[in-house]
Short mmCIF file of C-alpha atoms in Angstrom, two decimals:
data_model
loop_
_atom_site.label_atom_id
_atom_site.label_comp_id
_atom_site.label_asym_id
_atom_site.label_seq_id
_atom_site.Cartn_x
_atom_site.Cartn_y
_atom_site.Cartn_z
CA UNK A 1 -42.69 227.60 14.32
CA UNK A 2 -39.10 227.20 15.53
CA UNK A 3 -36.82 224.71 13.68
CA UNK A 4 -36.92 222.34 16.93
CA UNK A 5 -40.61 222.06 16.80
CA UNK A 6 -41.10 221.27 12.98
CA UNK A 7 -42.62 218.13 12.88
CA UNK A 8 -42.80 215.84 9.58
CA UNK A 9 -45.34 213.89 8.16
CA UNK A 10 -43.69 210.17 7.30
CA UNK A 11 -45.73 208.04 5.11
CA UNK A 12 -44.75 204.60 5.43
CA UNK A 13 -45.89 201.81 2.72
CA UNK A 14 -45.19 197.87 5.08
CA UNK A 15 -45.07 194.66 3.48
CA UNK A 16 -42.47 195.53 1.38
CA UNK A 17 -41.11 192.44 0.08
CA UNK A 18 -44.31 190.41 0.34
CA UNK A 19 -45.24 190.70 -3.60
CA UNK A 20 -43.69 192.22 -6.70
CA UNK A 21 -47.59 194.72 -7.10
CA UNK A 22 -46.63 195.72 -3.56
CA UNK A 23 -42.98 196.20 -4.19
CA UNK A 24 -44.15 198.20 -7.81
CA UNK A 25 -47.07 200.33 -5.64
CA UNK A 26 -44.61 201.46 -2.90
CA UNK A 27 -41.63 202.40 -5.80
CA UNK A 28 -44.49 204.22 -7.52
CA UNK A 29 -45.92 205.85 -4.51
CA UNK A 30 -42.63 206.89 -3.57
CA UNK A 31 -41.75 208.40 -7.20
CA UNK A 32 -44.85 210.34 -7.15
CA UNK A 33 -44.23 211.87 -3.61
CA UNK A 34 -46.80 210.34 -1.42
CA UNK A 35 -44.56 208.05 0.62
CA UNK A 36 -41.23 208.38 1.74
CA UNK A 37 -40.55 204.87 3.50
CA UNK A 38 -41.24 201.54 3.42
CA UNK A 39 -40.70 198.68 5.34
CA UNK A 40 -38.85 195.29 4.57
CA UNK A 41 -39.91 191.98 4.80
CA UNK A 42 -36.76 190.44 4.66
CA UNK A 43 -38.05 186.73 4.41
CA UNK A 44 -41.12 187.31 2.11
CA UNK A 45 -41.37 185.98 -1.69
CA UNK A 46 -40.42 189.20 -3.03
CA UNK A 47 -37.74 190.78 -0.68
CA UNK A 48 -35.18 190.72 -3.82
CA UNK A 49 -37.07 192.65 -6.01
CA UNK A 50 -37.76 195.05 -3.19
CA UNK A 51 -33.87 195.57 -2.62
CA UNK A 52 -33.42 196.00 -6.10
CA UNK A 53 -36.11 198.94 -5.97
CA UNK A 54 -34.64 200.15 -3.15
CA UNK A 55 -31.20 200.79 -4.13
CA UNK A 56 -33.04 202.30 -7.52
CA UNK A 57 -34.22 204.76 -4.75
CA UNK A 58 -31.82 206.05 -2.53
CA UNK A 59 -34.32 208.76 -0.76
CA UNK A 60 -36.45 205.73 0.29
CA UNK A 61 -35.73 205.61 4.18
CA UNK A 62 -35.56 201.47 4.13
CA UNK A 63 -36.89 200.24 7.71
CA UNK A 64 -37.19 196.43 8.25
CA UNK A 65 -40.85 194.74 8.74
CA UNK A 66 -40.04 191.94 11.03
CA UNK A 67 -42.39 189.10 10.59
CA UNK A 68 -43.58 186.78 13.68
CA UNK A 69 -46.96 186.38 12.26
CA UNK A 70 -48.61 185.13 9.42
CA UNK A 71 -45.46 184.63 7.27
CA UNK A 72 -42.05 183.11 6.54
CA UNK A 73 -39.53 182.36 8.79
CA UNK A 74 -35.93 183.81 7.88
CA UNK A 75 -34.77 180.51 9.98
CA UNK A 76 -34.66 176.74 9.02
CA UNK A 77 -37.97 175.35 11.00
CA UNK A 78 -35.09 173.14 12.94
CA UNK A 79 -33.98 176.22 15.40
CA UNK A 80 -37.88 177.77 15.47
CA UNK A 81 -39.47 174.12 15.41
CA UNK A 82 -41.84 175.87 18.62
CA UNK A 83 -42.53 178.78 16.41
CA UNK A 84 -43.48 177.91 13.01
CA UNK A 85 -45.40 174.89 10.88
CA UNK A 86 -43.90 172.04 8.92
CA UNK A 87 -43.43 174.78 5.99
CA UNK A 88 -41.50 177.40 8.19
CA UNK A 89 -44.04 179.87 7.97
CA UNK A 90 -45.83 181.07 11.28
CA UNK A 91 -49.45 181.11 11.89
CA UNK A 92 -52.46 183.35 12.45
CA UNK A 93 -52.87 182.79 15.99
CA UNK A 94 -51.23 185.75 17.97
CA UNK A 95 -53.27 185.36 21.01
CA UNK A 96 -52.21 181.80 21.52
CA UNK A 97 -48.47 182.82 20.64
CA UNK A 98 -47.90 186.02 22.43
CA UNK A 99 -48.93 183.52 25.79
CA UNK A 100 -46.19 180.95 24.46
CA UNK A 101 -43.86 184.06 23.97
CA UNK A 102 -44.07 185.25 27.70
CA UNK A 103 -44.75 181.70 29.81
CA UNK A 104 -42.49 179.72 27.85
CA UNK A 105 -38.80 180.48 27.83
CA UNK A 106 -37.37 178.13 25.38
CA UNK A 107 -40.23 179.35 22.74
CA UNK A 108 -38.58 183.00 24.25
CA UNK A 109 -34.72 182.15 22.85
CA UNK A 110 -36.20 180.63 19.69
CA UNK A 111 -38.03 183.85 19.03
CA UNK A 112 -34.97 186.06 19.80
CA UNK A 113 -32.98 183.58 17.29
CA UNK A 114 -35.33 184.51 14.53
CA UNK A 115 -35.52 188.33 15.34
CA UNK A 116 -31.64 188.24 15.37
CA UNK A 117 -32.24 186.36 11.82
CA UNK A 118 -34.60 189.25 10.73
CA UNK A 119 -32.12 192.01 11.56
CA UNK A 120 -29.08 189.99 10.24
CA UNK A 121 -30.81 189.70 6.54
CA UNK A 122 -31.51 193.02 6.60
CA UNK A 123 -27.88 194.61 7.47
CA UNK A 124 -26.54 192.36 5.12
CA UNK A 125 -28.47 194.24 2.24
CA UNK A 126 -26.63 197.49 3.42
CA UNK A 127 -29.58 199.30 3.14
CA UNK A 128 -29.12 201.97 6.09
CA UNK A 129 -31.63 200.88 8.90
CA UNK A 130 -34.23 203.25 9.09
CA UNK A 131 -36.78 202.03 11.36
CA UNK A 132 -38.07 199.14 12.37
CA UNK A 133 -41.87 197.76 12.78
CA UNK A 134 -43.77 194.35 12.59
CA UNK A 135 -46.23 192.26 10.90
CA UNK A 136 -49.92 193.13 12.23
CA UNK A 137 -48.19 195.15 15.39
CA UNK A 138 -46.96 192.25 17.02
CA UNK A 139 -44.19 194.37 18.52
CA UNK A 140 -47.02 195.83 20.94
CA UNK A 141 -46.60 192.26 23.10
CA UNK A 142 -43.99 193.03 25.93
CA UNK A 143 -42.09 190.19 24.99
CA UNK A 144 -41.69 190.91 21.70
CA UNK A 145 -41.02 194.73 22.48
CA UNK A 146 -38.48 193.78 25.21
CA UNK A 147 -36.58 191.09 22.22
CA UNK A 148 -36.76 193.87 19.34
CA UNK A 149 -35.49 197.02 22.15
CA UNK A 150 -32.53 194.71 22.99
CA UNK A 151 -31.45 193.02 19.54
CA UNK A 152 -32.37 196.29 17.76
CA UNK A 153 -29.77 197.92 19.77
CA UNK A 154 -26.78 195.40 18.63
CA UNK A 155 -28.11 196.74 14.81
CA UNK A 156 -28.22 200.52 15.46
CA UNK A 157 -31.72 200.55 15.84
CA UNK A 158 -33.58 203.77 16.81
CA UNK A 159 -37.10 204.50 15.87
CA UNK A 160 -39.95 202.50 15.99
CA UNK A 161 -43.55 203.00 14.41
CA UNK A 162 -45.82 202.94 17.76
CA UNK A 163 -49.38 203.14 16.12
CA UNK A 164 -52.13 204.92 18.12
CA UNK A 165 -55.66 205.21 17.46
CA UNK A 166 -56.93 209.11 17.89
CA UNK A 167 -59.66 207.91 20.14
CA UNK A 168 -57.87 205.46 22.51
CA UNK A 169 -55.81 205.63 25.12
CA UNK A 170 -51.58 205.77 25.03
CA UNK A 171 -50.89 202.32 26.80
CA UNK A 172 -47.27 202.37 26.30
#
C-alpha cells in the first residue's frame, strides 16, 4: 500500500463537554490509545473541564460538537427567542425544527447567529479546529449543512464526520 492510499482509523469520543464522567472517559480513552479525538460542546455544563483536559492533551485532535438539539444555547434566548425555550436550551423535536429551519427565514438568521456563536466559543479556546460535527447528526438537514459549510469556512473549517450506515445508501 502506497503512502497516498494509507487510510487511518479515527476514533472520535462526542459530547465532550456535556459532563465531567464524559470529559474523564474520553481523557482516559485517549491515554490508553483507543481514541484519538473528541468533540466539543462548547455550551454544555462541563465544556471547562473539557478544555482543561484538552490542553493536558495536546495529541487530542479537538473538533467542535455544535449543538442545535437537545441542549444549551451558546446565545442569550433574546437573539434565538424562535429557537430555544424560556431556559435557552433547545428541544427534542428535530422534525418540527429542521421544517422551521428551511420555510422560515428569520428562524434561518437566528440559527446562523448561534452556529457563528458555536464556532466563536470554540476559537476563542485556541484549541486548533479539528473537525467539526453535531448533536444527534443534525448537520445531515440541508439547511443546517448549507449554515455550518459557509460559517465553517470563515473558522478554517475542513472536515466533517458524515456518518453512514454499511447497509444504506450514500444520500449525500
Amino acid at each position: 500500500m502506497t503512502q497516498s492510499s494509507a487510510r487511518a482509523l479515527i476514533v472520535t469520543a462526542d459530547d465532550f463537554g456535556l459532563h465531567p464522567r464524559v470529559n474523564e472517559a474520553v481523557e482516559r480513552a485517549h491515554r490508553e490509545g483507543i481514541l484519538n479525538a473528541a468533540s466539543l460542546m462548547v455550551a454544555a455544563p462541563a465544556a471547562r473541564d473539557a478544555l482543561e483536559r484538552a490542553r493536558r492533551m495536546p495529541s487530542l485532535r479537538v473538533g467542535l460538537h455544535l449543538v442545535l438539539v437537545d441542549g444549551n444555547a451558546m446565545l442569550p434566548r433574546e437573539r434565538i427567542a424562535s429557537l430555544v425555550d424560556a431556559h435557552g436550551r433547545f428541544g427534542d423535536a428535530m422534525a418540527r425544527d429542521g421544517v422551521r429551519f428551511f420555510f422560515l427565514p428569520h428562524v434561518r438568521r437566528q440559527l446562523a447567529r448561534e452556529i457563528r456563536a458555536q464556532f466563536d466559543a470554540f476559537a476563542a479556546t485556541g484549541l486548533t479546529l479539528d473537525h467539526v460535527n453535531t448533536h444527534k447528526h443534525f448537520h445531515l438537514h440541508p439547511t443546517v449543512l448549507s449554515l455550518i459549510v459557509e460559517i465553517g469556512r470563515d473558522y478554517g473549517m475542513h472536515a466533517m464526520r458524515l456518518p453512514r450506515e454499511a447497509d444504506a445508501p450514500l444520500l449525500l
